[in-house]
Coordinates of C-alpha atoms in Angstrom, one line a residue:
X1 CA 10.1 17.5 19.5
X2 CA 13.5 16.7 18.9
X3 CA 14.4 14.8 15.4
X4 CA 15.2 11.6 15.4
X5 CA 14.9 8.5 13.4
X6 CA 13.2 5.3 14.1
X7 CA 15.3 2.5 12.5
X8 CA 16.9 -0.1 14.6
X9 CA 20.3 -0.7 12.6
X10 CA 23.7 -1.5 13.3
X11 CA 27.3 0.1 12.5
X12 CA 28.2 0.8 8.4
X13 CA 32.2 0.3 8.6
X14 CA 32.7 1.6 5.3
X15 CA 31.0 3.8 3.1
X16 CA 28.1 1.5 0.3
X17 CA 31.0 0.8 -2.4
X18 CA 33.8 0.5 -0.9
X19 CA 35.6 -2.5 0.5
X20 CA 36.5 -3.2 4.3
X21 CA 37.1 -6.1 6.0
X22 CA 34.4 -7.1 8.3
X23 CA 34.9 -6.7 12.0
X24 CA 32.3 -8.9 14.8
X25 CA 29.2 -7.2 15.3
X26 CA 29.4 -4.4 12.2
X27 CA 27.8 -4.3 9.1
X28 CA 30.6 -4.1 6.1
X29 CA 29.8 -3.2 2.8
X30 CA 31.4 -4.0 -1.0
X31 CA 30.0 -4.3 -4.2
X32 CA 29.2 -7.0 -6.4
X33 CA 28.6 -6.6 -10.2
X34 CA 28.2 -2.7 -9.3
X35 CA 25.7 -3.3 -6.8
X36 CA 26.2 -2.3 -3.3
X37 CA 26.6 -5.1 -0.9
X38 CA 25.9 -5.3 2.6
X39 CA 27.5 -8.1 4.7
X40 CA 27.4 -9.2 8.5
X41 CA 29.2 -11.7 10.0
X42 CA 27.1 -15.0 12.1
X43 CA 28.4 -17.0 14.9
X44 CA 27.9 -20.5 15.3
X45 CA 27.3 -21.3 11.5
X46 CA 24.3 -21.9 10.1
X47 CA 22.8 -21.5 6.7
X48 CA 24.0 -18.4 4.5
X49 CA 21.0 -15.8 4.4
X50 CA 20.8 -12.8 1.4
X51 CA 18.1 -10.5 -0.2
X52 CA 18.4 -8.6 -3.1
X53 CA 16.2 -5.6 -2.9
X54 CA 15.3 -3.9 -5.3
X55 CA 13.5 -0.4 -5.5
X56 CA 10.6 -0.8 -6.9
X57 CA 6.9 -1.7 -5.6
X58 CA 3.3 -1.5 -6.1
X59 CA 3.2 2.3 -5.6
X60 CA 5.3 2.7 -8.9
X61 CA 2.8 1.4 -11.3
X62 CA -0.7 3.0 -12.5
X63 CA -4.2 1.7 -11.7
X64 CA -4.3 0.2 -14.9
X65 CA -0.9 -1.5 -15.1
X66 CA -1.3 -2.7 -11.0
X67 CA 0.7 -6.1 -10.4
X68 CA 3.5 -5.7 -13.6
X69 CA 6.2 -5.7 -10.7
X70 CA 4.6 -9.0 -9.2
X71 CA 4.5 -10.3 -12.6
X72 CA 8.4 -9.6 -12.6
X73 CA 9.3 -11.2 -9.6
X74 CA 6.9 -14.4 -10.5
X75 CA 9.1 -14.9 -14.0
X76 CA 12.1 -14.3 -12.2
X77 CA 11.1 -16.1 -9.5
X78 CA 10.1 -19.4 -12.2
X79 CA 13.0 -21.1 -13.3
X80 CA 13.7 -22.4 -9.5
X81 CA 10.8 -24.7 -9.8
X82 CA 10.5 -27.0 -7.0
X83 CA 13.3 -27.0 -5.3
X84 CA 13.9 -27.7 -1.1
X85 CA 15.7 -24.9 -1.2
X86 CA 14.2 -22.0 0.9
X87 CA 13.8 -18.9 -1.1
X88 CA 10.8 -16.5 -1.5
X89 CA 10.0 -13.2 -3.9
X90 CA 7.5 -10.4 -2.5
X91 CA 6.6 -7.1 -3.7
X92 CA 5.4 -4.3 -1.5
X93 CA 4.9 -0.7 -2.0
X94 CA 8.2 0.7 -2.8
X95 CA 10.0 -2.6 -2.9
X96 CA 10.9 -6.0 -4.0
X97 CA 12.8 -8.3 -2.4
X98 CA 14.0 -11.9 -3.3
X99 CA 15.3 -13.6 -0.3
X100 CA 16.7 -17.0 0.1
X101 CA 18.6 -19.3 3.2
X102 CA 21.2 -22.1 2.1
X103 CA 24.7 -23.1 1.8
X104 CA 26.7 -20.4 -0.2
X105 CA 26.7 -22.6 -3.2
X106 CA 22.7 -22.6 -3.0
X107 CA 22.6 -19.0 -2.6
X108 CA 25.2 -18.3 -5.2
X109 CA 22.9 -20.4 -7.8
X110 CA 19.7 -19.0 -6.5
X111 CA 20.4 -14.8 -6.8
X112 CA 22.6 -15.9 -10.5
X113 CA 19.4 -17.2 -11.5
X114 CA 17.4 -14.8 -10.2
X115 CA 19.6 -11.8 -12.6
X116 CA 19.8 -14.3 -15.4
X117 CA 16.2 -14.5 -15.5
X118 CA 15.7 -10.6 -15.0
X119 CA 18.2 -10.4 -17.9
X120 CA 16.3 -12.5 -20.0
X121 CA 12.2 -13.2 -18.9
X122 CA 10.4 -16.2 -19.3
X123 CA 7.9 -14.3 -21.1
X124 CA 6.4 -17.4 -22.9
X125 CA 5.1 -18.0 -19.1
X126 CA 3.1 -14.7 -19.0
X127 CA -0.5 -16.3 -19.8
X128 CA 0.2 -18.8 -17.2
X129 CA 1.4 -16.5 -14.2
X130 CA -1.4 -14.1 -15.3
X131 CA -3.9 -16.9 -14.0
X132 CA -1.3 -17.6 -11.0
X133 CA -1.5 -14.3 -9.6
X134 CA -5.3 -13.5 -10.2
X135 CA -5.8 -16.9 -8.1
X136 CA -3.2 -15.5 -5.3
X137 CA -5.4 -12.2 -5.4
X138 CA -8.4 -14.2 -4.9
X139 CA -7.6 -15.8 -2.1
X140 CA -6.0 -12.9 -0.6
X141 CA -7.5 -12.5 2.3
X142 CA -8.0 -8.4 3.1
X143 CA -7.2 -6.5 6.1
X144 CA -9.4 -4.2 8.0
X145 CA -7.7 -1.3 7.1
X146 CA -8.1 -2.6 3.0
X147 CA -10.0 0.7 2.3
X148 CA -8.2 3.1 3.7
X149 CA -5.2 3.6 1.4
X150 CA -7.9 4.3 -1.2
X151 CA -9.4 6.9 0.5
X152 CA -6.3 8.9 1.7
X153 CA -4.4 8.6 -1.3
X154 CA -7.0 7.9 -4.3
X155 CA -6.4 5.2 -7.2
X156 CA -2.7 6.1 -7.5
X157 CA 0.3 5.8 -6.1
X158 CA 0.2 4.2 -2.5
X159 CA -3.4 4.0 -2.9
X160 CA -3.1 1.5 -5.3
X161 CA -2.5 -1.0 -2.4
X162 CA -6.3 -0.9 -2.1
X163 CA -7.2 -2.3 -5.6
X164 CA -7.2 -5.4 -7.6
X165 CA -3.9 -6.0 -10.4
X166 CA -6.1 -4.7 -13.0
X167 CA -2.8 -5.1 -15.0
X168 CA -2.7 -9.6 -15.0
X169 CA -5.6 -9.4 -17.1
X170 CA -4.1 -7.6 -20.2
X171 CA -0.2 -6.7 -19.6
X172 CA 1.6 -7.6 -22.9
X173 CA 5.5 -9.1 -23.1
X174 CA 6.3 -5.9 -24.1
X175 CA 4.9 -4.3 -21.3
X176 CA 6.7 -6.8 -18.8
X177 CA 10.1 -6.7 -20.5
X178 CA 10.5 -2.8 -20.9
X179 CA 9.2 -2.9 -16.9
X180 CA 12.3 -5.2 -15.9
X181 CA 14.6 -3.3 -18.0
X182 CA 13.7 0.2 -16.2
X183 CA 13.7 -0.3 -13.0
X184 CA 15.5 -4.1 -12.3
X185 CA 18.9 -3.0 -12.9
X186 CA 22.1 -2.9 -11.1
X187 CA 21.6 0.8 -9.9
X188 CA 18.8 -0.1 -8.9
X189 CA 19.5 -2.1 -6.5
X190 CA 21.1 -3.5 -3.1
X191 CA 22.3 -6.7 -1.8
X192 CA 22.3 -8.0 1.7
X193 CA 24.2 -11.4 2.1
X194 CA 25.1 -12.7 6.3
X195 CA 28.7 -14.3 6.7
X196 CA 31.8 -12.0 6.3
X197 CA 32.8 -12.4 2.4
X198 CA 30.8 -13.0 -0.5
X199 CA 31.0 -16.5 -1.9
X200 CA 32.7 -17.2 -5.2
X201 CA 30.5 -17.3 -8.3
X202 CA 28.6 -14.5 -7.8
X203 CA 27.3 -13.0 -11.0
X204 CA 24.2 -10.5 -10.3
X205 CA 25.2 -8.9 -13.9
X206 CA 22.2 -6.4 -15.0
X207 CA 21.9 -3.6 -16.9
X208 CA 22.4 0.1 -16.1
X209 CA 20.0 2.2 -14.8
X210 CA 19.6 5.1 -12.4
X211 CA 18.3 5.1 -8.0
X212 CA 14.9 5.1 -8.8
X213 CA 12.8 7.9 -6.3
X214 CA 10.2 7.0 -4.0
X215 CA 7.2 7.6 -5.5
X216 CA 5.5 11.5 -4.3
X217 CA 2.8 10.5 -2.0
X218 CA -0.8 11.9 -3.6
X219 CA -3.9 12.8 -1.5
X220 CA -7.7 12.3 -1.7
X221 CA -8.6 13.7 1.4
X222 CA -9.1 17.8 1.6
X223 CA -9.2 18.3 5.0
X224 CA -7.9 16.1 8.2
X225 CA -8.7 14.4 10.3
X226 CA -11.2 12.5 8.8
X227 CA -13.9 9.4 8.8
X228 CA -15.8 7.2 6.4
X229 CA -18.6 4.6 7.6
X230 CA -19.0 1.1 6.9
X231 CA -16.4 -1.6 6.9
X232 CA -16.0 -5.0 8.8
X233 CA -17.8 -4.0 11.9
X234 CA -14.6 -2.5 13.7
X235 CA -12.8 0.8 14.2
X236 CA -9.3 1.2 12.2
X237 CA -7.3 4.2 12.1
X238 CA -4.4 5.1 10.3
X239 CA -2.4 8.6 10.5
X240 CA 1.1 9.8 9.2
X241 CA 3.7 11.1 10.8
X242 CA 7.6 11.7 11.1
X243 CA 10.3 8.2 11.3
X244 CA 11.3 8.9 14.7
X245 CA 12.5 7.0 17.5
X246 CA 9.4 8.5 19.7
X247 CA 6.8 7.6 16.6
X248 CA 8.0 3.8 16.8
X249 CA 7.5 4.3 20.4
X250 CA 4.3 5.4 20.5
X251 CA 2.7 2.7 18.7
X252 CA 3.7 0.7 21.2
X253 CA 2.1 2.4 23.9
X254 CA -1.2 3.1 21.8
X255 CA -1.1 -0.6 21.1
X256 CA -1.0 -1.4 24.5
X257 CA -3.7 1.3 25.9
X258 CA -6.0 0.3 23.6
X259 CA -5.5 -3.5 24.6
X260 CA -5.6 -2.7 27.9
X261 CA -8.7 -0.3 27.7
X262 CA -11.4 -2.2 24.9
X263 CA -10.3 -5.6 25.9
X264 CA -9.3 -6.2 29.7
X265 CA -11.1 -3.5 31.1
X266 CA -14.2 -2.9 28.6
X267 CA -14.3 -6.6 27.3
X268 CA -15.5 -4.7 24.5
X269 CA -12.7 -6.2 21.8
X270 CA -10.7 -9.1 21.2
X271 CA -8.1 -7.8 18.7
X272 CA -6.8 -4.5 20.1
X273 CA -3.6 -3.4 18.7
X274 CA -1.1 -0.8 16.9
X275 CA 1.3 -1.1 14.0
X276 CA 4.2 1.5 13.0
X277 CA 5.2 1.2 8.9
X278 CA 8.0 3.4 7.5
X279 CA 6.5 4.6 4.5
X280 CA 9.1 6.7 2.7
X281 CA 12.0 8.3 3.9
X282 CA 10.8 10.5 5.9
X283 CA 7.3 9.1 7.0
X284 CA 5.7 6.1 8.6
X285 CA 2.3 4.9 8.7
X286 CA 0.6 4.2 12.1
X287 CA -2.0 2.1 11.8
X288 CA -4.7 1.0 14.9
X289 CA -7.9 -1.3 15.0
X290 CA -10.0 -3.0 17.4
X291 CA -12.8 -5.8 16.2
X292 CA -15.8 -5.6 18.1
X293 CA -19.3 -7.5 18.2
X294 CA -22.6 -5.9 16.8
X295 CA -24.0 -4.8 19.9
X296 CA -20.5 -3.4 21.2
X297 CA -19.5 -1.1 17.9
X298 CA -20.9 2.3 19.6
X299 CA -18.5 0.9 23.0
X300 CA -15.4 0.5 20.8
X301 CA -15.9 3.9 19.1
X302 CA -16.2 5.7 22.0
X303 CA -13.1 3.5 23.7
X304 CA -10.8 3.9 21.0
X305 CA -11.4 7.9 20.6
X306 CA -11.2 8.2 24.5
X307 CA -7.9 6.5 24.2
X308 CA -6.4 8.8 21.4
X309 CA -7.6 12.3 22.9
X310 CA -5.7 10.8 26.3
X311 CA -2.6 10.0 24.6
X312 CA -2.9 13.9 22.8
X313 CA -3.5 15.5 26.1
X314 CA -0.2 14.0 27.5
X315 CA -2.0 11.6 30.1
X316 CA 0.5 9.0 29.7
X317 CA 2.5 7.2 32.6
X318 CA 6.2 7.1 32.7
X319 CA 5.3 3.5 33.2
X320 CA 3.6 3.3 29.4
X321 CA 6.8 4.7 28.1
X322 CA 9.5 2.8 29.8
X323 CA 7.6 -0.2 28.9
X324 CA 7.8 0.2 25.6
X325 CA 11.1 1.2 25.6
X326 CA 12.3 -2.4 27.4
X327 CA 10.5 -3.9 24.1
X328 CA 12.7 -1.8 21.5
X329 CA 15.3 -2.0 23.2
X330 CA 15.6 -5.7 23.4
X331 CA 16.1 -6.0 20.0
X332 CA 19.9 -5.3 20.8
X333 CA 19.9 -7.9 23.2
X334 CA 19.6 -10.9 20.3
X335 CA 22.8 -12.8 19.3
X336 CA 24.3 -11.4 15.8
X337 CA 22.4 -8.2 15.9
X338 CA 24.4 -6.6 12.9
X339 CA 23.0 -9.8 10.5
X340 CA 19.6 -9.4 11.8
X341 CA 19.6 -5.6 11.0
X342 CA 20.7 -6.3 7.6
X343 CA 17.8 -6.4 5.3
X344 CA 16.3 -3.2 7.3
X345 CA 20.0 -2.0 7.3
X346 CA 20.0 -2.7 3.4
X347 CA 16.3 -1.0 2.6
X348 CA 17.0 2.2 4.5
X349 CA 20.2 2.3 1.7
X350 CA 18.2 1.5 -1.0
X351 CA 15.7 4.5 0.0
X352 CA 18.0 6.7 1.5
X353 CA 16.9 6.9 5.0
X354 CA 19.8 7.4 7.5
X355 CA 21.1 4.5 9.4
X356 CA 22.2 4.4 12.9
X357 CA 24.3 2.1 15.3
X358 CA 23.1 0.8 18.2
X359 CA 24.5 3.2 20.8
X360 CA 23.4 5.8 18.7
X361 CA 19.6 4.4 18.7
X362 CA 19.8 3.4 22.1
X363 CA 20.5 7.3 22.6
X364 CA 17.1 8.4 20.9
X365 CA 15.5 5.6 22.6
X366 CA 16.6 7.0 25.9
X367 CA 15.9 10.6 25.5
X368 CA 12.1 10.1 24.7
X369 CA 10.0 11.5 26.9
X370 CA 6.4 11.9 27.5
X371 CA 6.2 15.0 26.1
X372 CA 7.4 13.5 22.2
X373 CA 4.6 11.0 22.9
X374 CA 2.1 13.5 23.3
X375 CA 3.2 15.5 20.0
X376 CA 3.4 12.0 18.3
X377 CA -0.5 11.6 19.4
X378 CA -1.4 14.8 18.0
X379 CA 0.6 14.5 14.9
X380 CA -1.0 11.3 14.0
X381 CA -4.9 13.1 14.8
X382 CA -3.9 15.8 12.2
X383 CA -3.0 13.3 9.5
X384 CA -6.0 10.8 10.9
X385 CA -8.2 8.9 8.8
X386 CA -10.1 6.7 10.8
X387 CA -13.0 3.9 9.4
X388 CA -15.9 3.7 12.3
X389 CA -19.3 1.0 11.8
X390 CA -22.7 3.1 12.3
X391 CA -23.0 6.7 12.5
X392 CA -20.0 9.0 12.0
X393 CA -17.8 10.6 14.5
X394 CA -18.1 14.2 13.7
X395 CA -18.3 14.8 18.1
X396 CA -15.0 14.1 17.8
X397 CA -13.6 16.5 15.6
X398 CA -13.8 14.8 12.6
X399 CA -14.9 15.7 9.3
X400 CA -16.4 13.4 6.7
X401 CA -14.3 12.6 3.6
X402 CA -15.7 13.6 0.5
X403 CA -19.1 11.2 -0.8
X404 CA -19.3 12.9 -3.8
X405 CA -16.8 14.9 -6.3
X406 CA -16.3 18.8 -5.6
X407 CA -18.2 20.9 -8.0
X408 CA -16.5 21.7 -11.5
X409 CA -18.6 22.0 -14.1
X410 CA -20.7 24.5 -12.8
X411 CA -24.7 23.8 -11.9
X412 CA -25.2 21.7 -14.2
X413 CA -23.3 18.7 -16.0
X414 CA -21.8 19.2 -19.4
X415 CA -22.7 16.8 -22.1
X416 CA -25.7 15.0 -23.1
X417 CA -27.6 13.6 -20.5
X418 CA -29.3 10.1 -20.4
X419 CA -32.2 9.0 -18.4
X420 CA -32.0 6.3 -15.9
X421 CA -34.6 3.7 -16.6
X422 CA -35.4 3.3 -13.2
X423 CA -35.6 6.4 -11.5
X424 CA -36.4 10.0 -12.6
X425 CA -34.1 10.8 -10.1
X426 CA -31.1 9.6 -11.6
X427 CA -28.9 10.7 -14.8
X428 CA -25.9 10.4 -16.5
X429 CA -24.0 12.9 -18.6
X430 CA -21.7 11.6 -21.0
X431 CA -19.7 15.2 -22.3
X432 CA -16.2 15.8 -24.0
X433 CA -14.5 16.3 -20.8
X434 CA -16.3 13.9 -18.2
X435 CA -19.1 11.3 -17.7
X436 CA -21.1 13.0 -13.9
X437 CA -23.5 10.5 -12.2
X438 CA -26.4 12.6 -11.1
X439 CA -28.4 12.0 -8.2
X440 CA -30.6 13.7 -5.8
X441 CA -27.9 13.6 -2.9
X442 CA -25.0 14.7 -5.1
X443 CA -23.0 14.1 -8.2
X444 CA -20.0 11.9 -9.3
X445 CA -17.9 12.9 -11.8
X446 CA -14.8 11.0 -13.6
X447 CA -12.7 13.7 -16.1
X448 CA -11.5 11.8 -18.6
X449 CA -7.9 13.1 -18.3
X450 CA -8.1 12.1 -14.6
X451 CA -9.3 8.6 -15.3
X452 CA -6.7 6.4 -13.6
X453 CA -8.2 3.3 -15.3
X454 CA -11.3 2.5 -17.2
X455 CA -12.9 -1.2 -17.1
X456 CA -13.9 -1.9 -20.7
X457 CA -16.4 -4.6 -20.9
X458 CA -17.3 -6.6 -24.2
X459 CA -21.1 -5.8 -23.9
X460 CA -20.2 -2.1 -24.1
X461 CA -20.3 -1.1 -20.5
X462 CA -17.3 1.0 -19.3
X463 CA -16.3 1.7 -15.6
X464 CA -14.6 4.9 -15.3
X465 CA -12.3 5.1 -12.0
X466 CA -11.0 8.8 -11.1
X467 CA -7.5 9.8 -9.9
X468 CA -9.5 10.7 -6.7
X469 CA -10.8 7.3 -6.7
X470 CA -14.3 7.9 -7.5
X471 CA -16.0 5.5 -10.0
X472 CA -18.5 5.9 -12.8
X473 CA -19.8 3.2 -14.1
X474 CA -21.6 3.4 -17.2
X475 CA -24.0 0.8 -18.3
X476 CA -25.8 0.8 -21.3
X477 CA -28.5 -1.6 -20.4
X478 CA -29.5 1.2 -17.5
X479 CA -29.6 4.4 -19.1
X480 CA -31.8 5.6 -22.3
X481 CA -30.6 6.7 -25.8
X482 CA -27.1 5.2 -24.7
X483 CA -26.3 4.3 -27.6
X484 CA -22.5 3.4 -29.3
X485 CA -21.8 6.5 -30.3
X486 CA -21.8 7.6 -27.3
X487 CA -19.6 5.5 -25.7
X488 CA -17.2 5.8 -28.3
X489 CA -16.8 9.5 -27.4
X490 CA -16.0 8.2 -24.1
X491 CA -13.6 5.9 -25.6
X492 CA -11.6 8.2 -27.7
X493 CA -11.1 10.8 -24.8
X494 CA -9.6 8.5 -22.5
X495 CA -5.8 7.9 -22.2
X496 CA -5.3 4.5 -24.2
X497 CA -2.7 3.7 -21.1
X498 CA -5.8 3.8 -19.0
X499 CA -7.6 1.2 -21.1
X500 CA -8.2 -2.2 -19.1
X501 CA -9.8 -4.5 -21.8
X502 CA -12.3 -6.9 -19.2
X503 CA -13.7 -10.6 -19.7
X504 CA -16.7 -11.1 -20.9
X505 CA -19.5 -10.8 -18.1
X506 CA -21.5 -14.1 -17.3
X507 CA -25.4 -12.4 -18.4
X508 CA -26.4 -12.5 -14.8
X509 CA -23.7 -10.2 -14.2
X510 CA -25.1 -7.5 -16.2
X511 CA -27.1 -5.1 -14.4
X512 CA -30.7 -4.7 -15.8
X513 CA -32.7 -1.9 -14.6
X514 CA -35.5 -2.8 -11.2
X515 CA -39.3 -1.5 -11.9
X516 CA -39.1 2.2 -12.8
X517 CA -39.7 4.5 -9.6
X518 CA -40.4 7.8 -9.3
X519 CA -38.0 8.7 -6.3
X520 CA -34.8 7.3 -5.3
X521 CA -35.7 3.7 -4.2
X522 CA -34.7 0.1 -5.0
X523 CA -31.9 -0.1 -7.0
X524 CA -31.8 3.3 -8.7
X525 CA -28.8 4.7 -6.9
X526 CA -27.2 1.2 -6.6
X527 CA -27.2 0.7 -10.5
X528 CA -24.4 2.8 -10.0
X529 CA -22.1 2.4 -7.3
X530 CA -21.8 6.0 -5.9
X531 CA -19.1 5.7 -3.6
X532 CA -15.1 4.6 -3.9
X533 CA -14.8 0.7 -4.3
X534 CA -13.5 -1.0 -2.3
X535 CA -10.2 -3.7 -2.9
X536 CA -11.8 -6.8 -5.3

């Protein structure tokens, strides 16, 4: 398949850093305070637009320090107050971005404030965002695909998108100010900024630093492509695969089969679509989901799948393809495309993927065929992960991701082992290198130097959460002879960084053991939960 790239730019005058005078339609770049600086010129006036990115995201931070970069942009973010202004912080992944629309003198005072404040944080505020945020994350609403990330990449790195900001409960000033001093700085970072020169008054002074990498993509899944059960009652898939000018095309025609197939021909879905996300340099996530009703889940499976092993076989119409095409395409067709492209433009800088102009992109666009749709399709069943209601889809050439941890410590657990109080079926081993669930269909085991976070809970129960996202959770009101000592040998093996010191639980909360059973019934494998959590 011929290489390409998938980013819908337009023309870098100058090398980032060095000064050029703008010309209509190109993106010029400067620098600012030692900060590279994109600029593109808008016709007609209007409101002056800017973003300053900076590289850093959710994907950076551990399981137990998740949401210290949205506590950064909140303090930054708080001296604005209310203001009519339009302006808005948001962290993703790899990156966060404060944006803002206004006369130059608004925007001037808005991205000065912004560095002033990452200079100096309103730390005093911390308690209060704390509460701010874990009332965002409550009302949150989740995706279907809120699982998946977990799954694929375990409770680290761009798997923490699946989890709660375990780190709002417990991050310290410390904590927040030696996070803003690593990874806000001036090197750190790029500016984007529409109109052809940069106003007067800019100061986006911040400290040194270095280009911080994207953060190495971890896995959870042995083999691919794979399937987990459960979920809202839909199918969602998500793969990986190459940034390409034929990968950003092929969402768009999975998109549109599977629309075409589960909704106006089956009338099996109402939501049918496709999503393409660049995840790092190199790779982009495509993501896919239909909804469907109770009685048309086994439909939808079967629909969806039918419409993936099509696209891999290479049944796709020149039609499918030439449609989406028109749709990219048009993109060009917009007034001031160079200003529009700039905060794209300005992130592929900031993580080092290449930039094209427009003739250059309409170029890849042209020379896709059917063929790079087909290896597309068959790239992104390799990599799939897909979340089906029911019964699994093993027919279709997938394999189940792991339930349970791969054997390591041989037939039996290490440690000593504690009864459960409620089944004679169940145990747990608490030993000097892991705590291992036992149960009659298989065993869960958290190592304590691959415990991306533990839950510590003032009535002595600890949650142990695994690299590979598997969760312990040990109780002492469920399991015999479990006494202090023993957890304070789980205590003292853990990593201290993993430590996330919990509120005290409401006694309803805490699980008490159901009438003791002989087999595995009632609640004696659901004392524990066995399998990953999902996000909240």
């Amino acid at each position: 398949m011929t290489q390409q790239t998938d980013g819908p730019t337009a023309q870098l005058a100058q090398p980032v850093g060095v000064p050029a005078p703008p010309e209509r339609g190109l993106i010029t770049a400067t620098e600012v305070d030692r900060i590279p600086t994109l600029l593109a010129p808008t016709s007609g006036g209007g409101p002056v637009a800017a973003g300053l990115y900076f590289r850093v995201g959710a994907a950076d931070e551990t399981l137990a320090t998740a949401g210290l970069t949205h506590l950064v942009e909140h303090l930054a973010l708080h001296r604005h107050g209310v203001s009519d202004l339009h302006y808005n912080g948001s962290t993703a992944a790899t990156h966060t971005h404060f944006v803002v629309s206004g006369t130059p003198e608004e925007v001037v005072a808005y991205l000065n404030g912004v560095c002033a404040s990452l200079r100096d944080l309103p730390v005093e505020r911390l308690a209060t965002e704390r509460e701010i945020l874990r009332t965002e994350q409550a009302g949150r609403g989740r995706g279907p695909n809120h699982q998946l990330p977990l799954w694929r990449y375990g409770a680290r790195g761009y798997g923490l998108a699946s989890y709660p900001e375990y780190g709002t409960l417990h991050l310290t000033a410390d904590a927040v100010r030696d996070w803003a001093a690593t990874w806000f700085t001036r090197d750190n970072a790029v500016l984007w900024m529409t109109g052809d020169t940069v106003p007067e008054g800019l100061d986006l002074t911040l400290p040194a630093g270095r280009r911080q990498p994207l953060p190495a993509p971890t896995s959870a899944l042995p083999v691919t492509p794979a399937y987990l059960t459960g979920g809202s009652g839909g199918v969602v898939l998500d793969g990986i695969v190459r940034r390409t000018s034929a990968a950003r095309l092929f969402a768009e025609v999975l998109g549109r089969a599977l629309f075409t197939d589960l909704r106006q021909k089956g009338g099996y879905s109402y939501t049918a679509d496709c999503d393409y996300h660049p995840r790092d340099t190199d790779h982009a996530t495509i993501t896919a989901y239909a909804d469907a009703l109770p009685q048309k889940q086994d439909a939808v499976v079967g629909g969806f799948i039918d419409v993936l092993a099509r696209l891999r076989a290479g049944t796709i119409d020149r039609a499918e393809l030439d449609s989406a095409r028109a749709k990219v395409v048009k993109q060009y067709e917009i007034p001031d495309v160079g200003a529009a492209a700039l905060p794209m433009y300005a992130l592929n800088v900031l993580t080092g993927h290449e930039n094209l102009t427009p003739d250059e992109h309409r170029a890849q666009l042209a020379a896709v065929t059917v063929e790079d749709l087909r290896d597309v399709a068959r790239e992104l069943y390799d990599s799939a992960l897909i979340q089906v209601p029911g019964r699994g889809v093993d027919w279709a050439g997938f394999t189940e991701a792991p339930q349970w941890s791969a054997p390591s410590f041989g037939p039996e657990p290490l440690g000593t082992v504690h009864r459960s109080r409620a089944s004679d079926a169940v145990s747990l081993a608490v030993g000097r290198e892991a705590v291992t669930l036992s149960t009659p269909r298989g065993r869960i085991a958290v190592r304590y130097d691959a415990c991306a976070a533990i839950r510590v809970f003032p009535d002595g129960a600890r949650h142990l959460i695994g690299f590979d996202a598997f969760v312990v959770e040990v109780e002492p009101t469920l399991y015999a002879k479990l006494t202090p000592d023993r957890m304070a040998l789980i205590d003292a093996a853990v990593p201290a960084a993993a430590v996330v010191p919990m509120p005290e639980r409401d006694p309803d909360e805490i699980p008490q053991p159901a009438a003791r059973r002989g087999g595995l019934k009632g609640r004696a494998l659901g004392m524990l939960r066995s399998l990953r959590p999902g996000r909240g």
